[in-house]
Short mmCIF file of N, CA and C in Angstrom, two decimals:
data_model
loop_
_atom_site.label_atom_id
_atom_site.label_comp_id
_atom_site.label_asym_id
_atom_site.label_seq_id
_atom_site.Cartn_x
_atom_site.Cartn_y
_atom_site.Cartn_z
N UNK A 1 -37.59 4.25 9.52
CA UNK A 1 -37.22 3.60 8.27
C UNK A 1 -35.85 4.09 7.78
N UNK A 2 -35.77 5.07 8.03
CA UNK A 2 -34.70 6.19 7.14
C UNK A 2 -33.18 5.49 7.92
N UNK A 3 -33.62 5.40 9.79
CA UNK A 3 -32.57 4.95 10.21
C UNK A 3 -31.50 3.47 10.16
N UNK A 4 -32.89 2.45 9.86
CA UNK A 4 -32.41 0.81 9.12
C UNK A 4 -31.58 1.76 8.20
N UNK A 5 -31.91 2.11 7.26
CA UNK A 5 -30.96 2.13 6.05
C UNK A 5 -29.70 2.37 6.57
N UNK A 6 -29.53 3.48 7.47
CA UNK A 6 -28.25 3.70 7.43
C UNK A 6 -27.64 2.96 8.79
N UNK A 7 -28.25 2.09 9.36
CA UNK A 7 -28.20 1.12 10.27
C UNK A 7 -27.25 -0.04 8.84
N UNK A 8 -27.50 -0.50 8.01
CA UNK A 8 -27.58 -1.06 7.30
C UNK A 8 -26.59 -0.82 6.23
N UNK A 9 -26.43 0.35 6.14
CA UNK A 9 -25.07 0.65 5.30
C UNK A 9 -24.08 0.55 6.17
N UNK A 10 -24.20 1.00 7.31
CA UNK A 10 -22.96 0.88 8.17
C UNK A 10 -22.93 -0.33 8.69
N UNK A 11 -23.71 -1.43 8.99
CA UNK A 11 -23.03 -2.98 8.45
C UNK A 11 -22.66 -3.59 7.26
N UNK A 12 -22.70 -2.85 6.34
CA UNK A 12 -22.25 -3.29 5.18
C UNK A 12 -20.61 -2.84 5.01
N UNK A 13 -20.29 -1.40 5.58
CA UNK A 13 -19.41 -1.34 5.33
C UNK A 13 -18.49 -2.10 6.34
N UNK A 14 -19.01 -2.09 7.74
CA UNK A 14 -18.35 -2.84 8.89
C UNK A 14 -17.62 -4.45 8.13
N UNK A 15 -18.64 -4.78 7.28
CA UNK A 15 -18.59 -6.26 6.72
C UNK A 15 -16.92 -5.98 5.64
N UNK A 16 -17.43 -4.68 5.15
CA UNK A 16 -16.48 -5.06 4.37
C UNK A 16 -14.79 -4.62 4.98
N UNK A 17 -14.81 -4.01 5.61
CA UNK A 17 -13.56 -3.20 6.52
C UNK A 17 -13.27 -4.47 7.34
N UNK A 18 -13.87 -5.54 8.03
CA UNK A 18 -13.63 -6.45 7.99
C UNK A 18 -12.69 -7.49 7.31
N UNK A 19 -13.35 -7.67 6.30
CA UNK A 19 -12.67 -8.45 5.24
C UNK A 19 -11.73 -7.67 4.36
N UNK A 20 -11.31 -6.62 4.17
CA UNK A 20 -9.90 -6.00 3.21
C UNK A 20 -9.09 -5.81 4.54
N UNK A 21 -9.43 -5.72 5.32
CA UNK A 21 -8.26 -4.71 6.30
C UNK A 21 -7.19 -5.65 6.12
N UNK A 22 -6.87 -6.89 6.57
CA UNK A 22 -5.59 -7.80 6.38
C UNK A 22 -5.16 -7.26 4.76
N UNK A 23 -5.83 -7.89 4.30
CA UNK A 23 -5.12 -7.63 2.86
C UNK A 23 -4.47 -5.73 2.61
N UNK A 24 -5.43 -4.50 3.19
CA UNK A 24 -5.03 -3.43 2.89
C UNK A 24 -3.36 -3.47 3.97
N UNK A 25 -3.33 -3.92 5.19
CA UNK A 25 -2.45 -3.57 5.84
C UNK A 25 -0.95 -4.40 5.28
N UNK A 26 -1.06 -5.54 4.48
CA UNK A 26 -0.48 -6.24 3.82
C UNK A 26 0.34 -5.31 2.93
N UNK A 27 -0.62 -4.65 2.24
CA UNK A 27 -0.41 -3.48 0.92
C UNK A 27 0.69 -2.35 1.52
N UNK A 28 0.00 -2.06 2.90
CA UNK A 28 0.57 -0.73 3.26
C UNK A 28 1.82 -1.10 3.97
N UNK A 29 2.20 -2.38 4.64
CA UNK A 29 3.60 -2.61 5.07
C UNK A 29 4.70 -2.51 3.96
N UNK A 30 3.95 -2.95 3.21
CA UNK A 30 5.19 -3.03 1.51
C UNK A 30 5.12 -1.48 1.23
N UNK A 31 4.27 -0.50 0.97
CA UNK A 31 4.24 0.53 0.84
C UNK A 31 5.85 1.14 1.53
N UNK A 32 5.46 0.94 3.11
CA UNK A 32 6.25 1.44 3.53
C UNK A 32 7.46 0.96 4.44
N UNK A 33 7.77 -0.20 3.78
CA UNK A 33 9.33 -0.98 3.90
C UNK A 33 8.71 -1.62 5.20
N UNK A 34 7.90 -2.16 5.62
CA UNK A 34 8.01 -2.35 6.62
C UNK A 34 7.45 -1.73 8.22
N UNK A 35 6.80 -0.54 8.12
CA UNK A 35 6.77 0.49 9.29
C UNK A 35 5.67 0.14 9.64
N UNK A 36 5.07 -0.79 10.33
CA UNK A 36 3.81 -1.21 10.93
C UNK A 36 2.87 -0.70 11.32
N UNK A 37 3.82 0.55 12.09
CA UNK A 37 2.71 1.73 12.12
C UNK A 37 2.30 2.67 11.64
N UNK A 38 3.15 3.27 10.67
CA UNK A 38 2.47 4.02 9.58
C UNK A 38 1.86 3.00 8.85
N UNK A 39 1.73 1.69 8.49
CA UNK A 39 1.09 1.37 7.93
C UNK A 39 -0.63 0.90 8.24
N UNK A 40 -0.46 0.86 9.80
CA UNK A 40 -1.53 0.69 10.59
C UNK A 40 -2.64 2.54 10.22
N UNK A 41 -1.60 3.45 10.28
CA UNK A 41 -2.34 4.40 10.00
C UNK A 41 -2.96 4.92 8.98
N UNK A 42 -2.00 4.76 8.04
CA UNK A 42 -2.47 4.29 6.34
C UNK A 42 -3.48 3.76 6.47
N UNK A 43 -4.04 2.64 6.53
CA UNK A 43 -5.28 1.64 6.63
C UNK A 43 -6.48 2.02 7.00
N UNK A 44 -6.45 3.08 8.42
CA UNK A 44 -7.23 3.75 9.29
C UNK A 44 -7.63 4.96 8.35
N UNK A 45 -6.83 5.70 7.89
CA UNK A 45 -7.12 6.68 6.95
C UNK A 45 -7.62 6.67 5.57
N UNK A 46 -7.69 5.15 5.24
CA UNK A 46 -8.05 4.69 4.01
C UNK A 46 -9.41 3.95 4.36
N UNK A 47 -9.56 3.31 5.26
CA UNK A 47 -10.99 3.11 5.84
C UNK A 47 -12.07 4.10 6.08
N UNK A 48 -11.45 5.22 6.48
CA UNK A 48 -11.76 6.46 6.88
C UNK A 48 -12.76 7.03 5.73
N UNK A 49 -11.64 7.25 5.20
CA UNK A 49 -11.98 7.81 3.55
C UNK A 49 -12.86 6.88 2.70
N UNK A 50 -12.81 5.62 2.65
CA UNK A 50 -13.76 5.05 2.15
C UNK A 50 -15.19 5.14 2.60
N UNK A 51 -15.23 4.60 4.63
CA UNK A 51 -16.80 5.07 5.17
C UNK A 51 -17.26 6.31 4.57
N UNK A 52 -16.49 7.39 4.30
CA UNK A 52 -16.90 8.82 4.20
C UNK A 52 -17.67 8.72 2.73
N UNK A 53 -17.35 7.66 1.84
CA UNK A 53 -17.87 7.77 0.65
C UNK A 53 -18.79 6.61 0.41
N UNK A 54 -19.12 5.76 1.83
CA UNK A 54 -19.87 4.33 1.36
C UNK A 54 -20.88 4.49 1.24
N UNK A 55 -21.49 5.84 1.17
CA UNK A 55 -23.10 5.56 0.43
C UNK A 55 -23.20 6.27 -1.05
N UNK A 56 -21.81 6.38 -1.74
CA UNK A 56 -22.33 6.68 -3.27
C UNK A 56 -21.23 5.47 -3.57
N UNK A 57 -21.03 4.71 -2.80
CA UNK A 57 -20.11 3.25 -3.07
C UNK A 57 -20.69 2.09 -5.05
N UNK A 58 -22.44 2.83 -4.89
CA UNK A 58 -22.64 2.09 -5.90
C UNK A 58 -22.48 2.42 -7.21
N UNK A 59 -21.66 3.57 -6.84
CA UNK A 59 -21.20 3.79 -8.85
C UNK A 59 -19.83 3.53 -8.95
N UNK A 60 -19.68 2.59 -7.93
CA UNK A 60 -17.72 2.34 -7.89
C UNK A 60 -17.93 0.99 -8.19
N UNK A 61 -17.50 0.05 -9.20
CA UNK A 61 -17.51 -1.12 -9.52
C UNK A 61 -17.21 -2.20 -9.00
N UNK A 62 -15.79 -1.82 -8.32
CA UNK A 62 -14.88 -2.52 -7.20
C UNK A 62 -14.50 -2.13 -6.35
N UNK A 63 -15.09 -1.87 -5.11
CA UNK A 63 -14.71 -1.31 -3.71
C UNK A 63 -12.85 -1.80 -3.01
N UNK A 64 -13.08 -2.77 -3.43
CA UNK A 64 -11.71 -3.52 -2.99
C UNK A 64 -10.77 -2.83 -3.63
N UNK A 65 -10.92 -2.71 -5.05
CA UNK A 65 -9.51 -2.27 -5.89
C UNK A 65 -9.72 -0.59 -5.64
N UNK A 66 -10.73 -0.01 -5.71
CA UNK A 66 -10.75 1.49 -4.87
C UNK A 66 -9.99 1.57 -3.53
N UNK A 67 -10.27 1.31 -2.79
CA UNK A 67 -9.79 0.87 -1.72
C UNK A 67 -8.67 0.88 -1.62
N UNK A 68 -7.85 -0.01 -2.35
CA UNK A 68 -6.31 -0.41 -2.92
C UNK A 68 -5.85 1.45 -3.18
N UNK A 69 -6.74 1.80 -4.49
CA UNK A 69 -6.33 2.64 -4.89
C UNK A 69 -6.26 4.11 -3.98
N UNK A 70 -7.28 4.31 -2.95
CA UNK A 70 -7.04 5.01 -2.19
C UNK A 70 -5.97 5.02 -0.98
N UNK A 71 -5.62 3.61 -0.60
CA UNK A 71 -4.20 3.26 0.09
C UNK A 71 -2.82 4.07 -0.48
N UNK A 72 -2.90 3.55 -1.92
CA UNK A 72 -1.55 4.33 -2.76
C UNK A 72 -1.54 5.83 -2.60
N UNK A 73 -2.78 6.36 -3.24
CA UNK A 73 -2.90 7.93 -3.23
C UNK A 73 -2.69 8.49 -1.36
N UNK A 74 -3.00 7.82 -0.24
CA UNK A 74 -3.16 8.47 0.75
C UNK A 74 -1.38 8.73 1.03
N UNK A 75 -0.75 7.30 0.58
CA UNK A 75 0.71 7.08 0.95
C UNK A 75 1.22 7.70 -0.03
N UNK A 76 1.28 8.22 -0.69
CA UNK A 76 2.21 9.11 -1.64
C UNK A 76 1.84 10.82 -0.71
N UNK A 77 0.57 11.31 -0.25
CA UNK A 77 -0.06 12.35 -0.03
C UNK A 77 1.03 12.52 1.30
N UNK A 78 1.12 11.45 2.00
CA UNK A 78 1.65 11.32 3.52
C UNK A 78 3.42 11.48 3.23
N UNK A 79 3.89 10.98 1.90
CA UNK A 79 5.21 11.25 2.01
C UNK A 79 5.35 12.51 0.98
N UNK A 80 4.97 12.89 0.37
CA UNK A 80 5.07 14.50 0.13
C UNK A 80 5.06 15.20 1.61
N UNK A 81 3.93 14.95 2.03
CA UNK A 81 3.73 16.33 3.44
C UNK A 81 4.50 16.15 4.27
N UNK A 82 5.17 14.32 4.62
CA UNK A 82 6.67 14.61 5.50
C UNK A 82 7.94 14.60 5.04
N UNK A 83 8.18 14.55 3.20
CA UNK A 83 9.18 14.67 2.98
C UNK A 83 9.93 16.15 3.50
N UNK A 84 9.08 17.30 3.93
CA UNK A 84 9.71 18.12 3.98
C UNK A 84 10.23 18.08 5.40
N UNK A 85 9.55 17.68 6.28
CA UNK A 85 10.23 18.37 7.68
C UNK A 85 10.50 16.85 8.39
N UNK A 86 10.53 15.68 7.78
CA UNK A 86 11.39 14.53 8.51
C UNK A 86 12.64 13.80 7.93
N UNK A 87 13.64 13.60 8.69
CA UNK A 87 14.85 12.62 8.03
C UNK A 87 14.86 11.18 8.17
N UNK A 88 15.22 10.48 7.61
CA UNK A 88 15.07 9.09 7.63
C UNK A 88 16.62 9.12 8.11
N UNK A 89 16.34 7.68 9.94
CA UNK A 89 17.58 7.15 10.02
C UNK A 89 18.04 6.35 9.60
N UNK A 90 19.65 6.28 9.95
CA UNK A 90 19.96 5.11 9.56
C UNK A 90 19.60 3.74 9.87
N UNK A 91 19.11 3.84 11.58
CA UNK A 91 18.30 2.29 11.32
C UNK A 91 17.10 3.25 12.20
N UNK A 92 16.03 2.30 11.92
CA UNK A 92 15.19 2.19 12.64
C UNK A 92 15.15 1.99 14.12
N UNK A 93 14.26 2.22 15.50
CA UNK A 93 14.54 1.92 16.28
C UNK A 93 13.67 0.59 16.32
N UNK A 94 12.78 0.57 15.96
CA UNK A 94 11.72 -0.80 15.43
C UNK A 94 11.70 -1.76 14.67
N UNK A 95 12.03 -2.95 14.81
CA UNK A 95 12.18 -3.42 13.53
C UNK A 95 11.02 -3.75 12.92
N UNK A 96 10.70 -4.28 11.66
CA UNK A 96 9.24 -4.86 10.86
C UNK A 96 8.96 -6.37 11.80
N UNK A 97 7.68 -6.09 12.03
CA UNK A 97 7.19 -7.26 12.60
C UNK A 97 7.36 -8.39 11.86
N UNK A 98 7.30 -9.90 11.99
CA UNK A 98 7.80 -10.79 10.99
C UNK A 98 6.62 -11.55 11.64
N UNK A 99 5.71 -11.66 10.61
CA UNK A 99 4.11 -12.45 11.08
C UNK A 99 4.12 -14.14 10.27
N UNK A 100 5.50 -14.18 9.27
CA UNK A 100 5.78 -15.57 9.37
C UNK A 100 7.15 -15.46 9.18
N UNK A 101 7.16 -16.88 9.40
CA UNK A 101 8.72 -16.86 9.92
C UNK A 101 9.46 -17.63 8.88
N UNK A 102 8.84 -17.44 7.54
CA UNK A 102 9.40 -18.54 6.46
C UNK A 102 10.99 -18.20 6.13
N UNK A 103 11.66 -16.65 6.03
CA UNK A 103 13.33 -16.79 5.88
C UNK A 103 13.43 -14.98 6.13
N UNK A 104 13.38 -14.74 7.59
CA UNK A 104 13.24 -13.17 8.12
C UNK A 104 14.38 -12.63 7.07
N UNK A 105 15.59 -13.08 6.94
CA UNK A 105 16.97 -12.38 6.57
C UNK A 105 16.32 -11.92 5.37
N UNK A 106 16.03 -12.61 4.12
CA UNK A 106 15.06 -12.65 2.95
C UNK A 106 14.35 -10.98 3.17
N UNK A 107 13.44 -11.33 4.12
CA UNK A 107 12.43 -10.46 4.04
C UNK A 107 12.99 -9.07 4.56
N UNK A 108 14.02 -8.94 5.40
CA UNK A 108 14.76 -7.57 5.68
C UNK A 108 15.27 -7.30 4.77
N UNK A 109 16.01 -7.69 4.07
CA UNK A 109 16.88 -7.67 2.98
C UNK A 109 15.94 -7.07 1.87
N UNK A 110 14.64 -7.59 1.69
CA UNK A 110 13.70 -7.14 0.62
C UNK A 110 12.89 -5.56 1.25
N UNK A 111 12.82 -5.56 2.39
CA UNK A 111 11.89 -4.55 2.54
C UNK A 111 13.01 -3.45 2.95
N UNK A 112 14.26 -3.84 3.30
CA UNK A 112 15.09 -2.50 3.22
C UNK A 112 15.67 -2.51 2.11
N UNK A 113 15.47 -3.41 0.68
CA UNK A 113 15.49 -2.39 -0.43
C UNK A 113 14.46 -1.79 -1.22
N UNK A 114 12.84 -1.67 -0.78
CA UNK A 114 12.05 -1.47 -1.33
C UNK A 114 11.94 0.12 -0.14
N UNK A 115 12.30 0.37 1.05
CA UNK A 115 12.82 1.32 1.79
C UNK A 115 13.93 2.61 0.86
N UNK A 116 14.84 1.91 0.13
CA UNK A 116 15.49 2.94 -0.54
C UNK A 116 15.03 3.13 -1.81
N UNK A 117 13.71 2.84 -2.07
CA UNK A 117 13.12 3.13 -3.42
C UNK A 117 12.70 4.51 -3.62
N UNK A 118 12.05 5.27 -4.26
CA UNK A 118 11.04 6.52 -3.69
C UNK A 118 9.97 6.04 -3.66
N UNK A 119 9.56 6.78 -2.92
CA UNK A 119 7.55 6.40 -3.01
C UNK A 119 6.95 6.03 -4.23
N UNK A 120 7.22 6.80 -5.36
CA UNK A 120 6.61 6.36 -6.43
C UNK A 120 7.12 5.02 -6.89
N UNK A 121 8.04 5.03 -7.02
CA UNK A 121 8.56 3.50 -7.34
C UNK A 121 8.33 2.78 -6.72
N UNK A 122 8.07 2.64 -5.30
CA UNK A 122 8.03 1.89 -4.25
C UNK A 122 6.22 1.75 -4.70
N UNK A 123 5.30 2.42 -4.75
CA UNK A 123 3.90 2.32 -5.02
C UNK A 123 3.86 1.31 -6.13
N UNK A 124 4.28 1.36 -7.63
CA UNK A 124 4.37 1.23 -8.79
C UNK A 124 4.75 -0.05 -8.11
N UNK A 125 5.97 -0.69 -7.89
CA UNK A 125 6.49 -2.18 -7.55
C UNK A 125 5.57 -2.81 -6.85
N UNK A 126 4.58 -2.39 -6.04
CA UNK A 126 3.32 -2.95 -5.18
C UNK A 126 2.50 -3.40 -5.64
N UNK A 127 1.64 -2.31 -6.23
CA UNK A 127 0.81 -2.43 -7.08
C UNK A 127 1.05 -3.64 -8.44
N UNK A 128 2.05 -3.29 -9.01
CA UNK A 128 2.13 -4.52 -9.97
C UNK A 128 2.92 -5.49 -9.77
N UNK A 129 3.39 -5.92 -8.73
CA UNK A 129 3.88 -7.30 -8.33
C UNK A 129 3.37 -7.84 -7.29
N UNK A 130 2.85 -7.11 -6.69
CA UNK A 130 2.26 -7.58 -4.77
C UNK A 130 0.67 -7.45 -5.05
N UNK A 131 0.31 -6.65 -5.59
CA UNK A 131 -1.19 -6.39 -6.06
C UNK A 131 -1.59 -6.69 -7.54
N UNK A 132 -0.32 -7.43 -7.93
CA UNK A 132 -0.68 -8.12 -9.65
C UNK A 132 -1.79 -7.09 -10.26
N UNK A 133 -1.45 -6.28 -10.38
CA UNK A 133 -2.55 -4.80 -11.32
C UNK A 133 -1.69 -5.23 -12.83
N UNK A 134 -2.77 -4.53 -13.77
CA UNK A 134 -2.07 -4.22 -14.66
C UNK A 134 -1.51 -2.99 -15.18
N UNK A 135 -0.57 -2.38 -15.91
CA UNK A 135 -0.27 -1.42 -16.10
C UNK A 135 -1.16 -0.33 -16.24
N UNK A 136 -2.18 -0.37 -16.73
CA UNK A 136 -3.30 0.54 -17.06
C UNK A 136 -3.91 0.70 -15.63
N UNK A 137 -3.85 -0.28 -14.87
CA UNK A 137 -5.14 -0.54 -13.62
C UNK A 137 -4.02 0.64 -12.92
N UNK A 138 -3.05 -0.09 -12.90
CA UNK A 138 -1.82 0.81 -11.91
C UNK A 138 -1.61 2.45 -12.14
N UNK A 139 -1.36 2.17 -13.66
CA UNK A 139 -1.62 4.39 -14.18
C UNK A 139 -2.81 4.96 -13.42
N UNK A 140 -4.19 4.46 -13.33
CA UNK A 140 -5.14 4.93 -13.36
C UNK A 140 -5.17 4.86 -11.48
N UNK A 141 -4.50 4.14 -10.55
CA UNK A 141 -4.45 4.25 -9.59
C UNK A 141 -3.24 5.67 -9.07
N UNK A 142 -2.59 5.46 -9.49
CA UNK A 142 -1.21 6.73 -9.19
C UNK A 142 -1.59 7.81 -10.15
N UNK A 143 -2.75 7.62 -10.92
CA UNK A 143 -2.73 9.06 -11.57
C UNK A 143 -1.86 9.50 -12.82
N UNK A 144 -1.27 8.78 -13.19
CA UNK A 144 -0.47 8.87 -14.53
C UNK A 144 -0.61 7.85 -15.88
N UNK A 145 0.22 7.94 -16.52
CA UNK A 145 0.24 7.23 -17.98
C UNK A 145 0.80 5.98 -17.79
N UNK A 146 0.08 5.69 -18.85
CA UNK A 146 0.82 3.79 -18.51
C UNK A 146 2.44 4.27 -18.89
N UNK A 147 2.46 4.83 -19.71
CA UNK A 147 4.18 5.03 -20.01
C UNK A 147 5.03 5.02 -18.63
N UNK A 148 4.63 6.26 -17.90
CA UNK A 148 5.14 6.30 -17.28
C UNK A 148 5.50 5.04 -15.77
N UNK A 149 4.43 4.24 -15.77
CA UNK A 149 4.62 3.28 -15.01
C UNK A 149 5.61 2.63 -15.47
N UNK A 150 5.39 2.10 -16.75
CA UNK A 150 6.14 1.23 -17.44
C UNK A 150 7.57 1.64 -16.96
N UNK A 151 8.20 2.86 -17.56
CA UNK A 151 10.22 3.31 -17.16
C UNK A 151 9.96 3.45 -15.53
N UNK A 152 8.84 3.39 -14.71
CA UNK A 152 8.60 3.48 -13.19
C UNK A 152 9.18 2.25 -12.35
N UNK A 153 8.13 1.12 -13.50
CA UNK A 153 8.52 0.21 -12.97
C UNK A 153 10.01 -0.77 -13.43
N UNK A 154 10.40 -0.37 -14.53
CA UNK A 154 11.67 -1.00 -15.21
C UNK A 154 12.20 -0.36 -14.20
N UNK A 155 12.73 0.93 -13.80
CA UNK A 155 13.96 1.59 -12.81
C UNK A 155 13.58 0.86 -11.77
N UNK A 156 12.46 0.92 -11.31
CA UNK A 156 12.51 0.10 -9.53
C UNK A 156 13.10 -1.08 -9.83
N UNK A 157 12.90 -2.25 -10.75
CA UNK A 157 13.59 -3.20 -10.46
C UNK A 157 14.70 -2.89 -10.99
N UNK A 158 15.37 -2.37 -11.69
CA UNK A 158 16.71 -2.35 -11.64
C UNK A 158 17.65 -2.08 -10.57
N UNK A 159 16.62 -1.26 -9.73
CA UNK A 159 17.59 -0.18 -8.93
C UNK A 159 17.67 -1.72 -7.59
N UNK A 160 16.25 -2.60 -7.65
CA UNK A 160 16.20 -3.88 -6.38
C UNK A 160 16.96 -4.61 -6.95
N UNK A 161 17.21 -5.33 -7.85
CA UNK A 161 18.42 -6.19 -8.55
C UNK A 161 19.76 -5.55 -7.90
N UNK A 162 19.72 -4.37 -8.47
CA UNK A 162 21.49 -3.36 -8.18
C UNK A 162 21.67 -3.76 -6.69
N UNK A 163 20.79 -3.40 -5.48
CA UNK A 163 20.82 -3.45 -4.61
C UNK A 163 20.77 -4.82 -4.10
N UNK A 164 20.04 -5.68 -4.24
CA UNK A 164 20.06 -6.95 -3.72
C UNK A 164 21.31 -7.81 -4.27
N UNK A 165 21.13 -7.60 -5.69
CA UNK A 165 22.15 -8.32 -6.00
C UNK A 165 22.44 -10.22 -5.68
N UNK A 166 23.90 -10.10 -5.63
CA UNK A 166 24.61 -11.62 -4.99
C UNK A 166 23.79 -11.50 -3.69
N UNK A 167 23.24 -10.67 -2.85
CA UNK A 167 23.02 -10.95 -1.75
C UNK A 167 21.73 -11.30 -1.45
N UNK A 168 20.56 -11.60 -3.15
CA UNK A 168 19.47 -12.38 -2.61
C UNK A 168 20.01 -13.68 -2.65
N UNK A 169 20.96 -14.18 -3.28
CA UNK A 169 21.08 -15.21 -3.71
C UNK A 169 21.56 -16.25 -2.53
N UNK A 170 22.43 -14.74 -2.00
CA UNK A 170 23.09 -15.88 -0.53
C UNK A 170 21.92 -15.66 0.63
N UNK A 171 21.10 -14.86 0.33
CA UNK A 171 20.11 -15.32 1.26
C UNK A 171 19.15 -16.17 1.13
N UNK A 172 18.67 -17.01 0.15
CA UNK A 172 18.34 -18.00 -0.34
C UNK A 172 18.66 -19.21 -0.05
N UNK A 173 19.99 -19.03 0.13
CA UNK A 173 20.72 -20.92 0.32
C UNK A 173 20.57 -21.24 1.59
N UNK A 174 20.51 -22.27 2.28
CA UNK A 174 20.44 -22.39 3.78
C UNK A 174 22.27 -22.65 4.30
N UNK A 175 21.94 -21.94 5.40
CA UNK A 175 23.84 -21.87 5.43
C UNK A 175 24.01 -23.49 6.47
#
């Protein structure tokens, strides 16, 4: 008997790791400008961490937006522990996979300026534009004050405006 159950939780969670993984790996490419495979690992480690907790899953309201929220916290955890001993090049040797093909230039252009964001800003811009959270949903995911999201998220877009600039605009027009 004892074993159905947990026969049974672990199709439940199978069901659900199923159904978020597109959407989490979605989350975690924007996370991280683009890097497919840290973002593939992100996902794995956030799945991870969720199975590890899917049998007290029922005092969590929304598995999905947990979920979400454990994506952010793992990717902030992952760039603290390699901010110290890795450098970022100047290009990549990989580029971001392009899984549609609606205007690639667009989408480089966007994810190598969400690349020169910091992590926190880069989380904060996700979460409330790509993951439509609200400010409160978003504090309570990164662990801080709505205030602070709020001047978090005003600087990130300033700093993607500064940077994109005239040059979303000409990537927009068809030449």
């Amino acid at each position: 008997m004892r074993r159905s159950r947990t026969w049974s939780r672990t199709d439940e969670f199978m069901e659900f790791a199923a159904g978020r993984a597109g959407h989490l790996h979605r989350s975690a490419c924007l996370l991280t400008s683009g890097d497919t495979h840290l973002a593939e690992d992100l996902v794995q480690e956030t799945l991870s961490r969720m199975y590890a907790l899917w049998g007290r899953m029922s005092r969590i309201d929304n598995p999905a937006a947990y979920a979400q929220t454990v994506l952010v916290r793992t990717f902030l955890t992952q760039r603290r522990r390699y901010s110290a001993s890795e450098r970022p090049l100047a290009e990549l040797p990989d580029g971001p996979a392009l899984h549609d093909g609606n205007d690639p230039a667009l989408r480089l252009a966007l994810l190598q300026a969400l690349r020169e964001l910091p992590p926190k800003d880069r989380a904060v811009v996700v979460l409330r534009y790509w993951e439509d959270r609200s400010v409160e949903e978003t504090a309570h995911a990164l662990n801080v004050s709505s205030a602070a999201v709020r001047s978090r998220s005003s600087r990130a877009l300033a700093k993607l405006r500064e940077r994109l600039g005239g040059s979303l605009a000409e990537l927009r027009t068809p030449a």
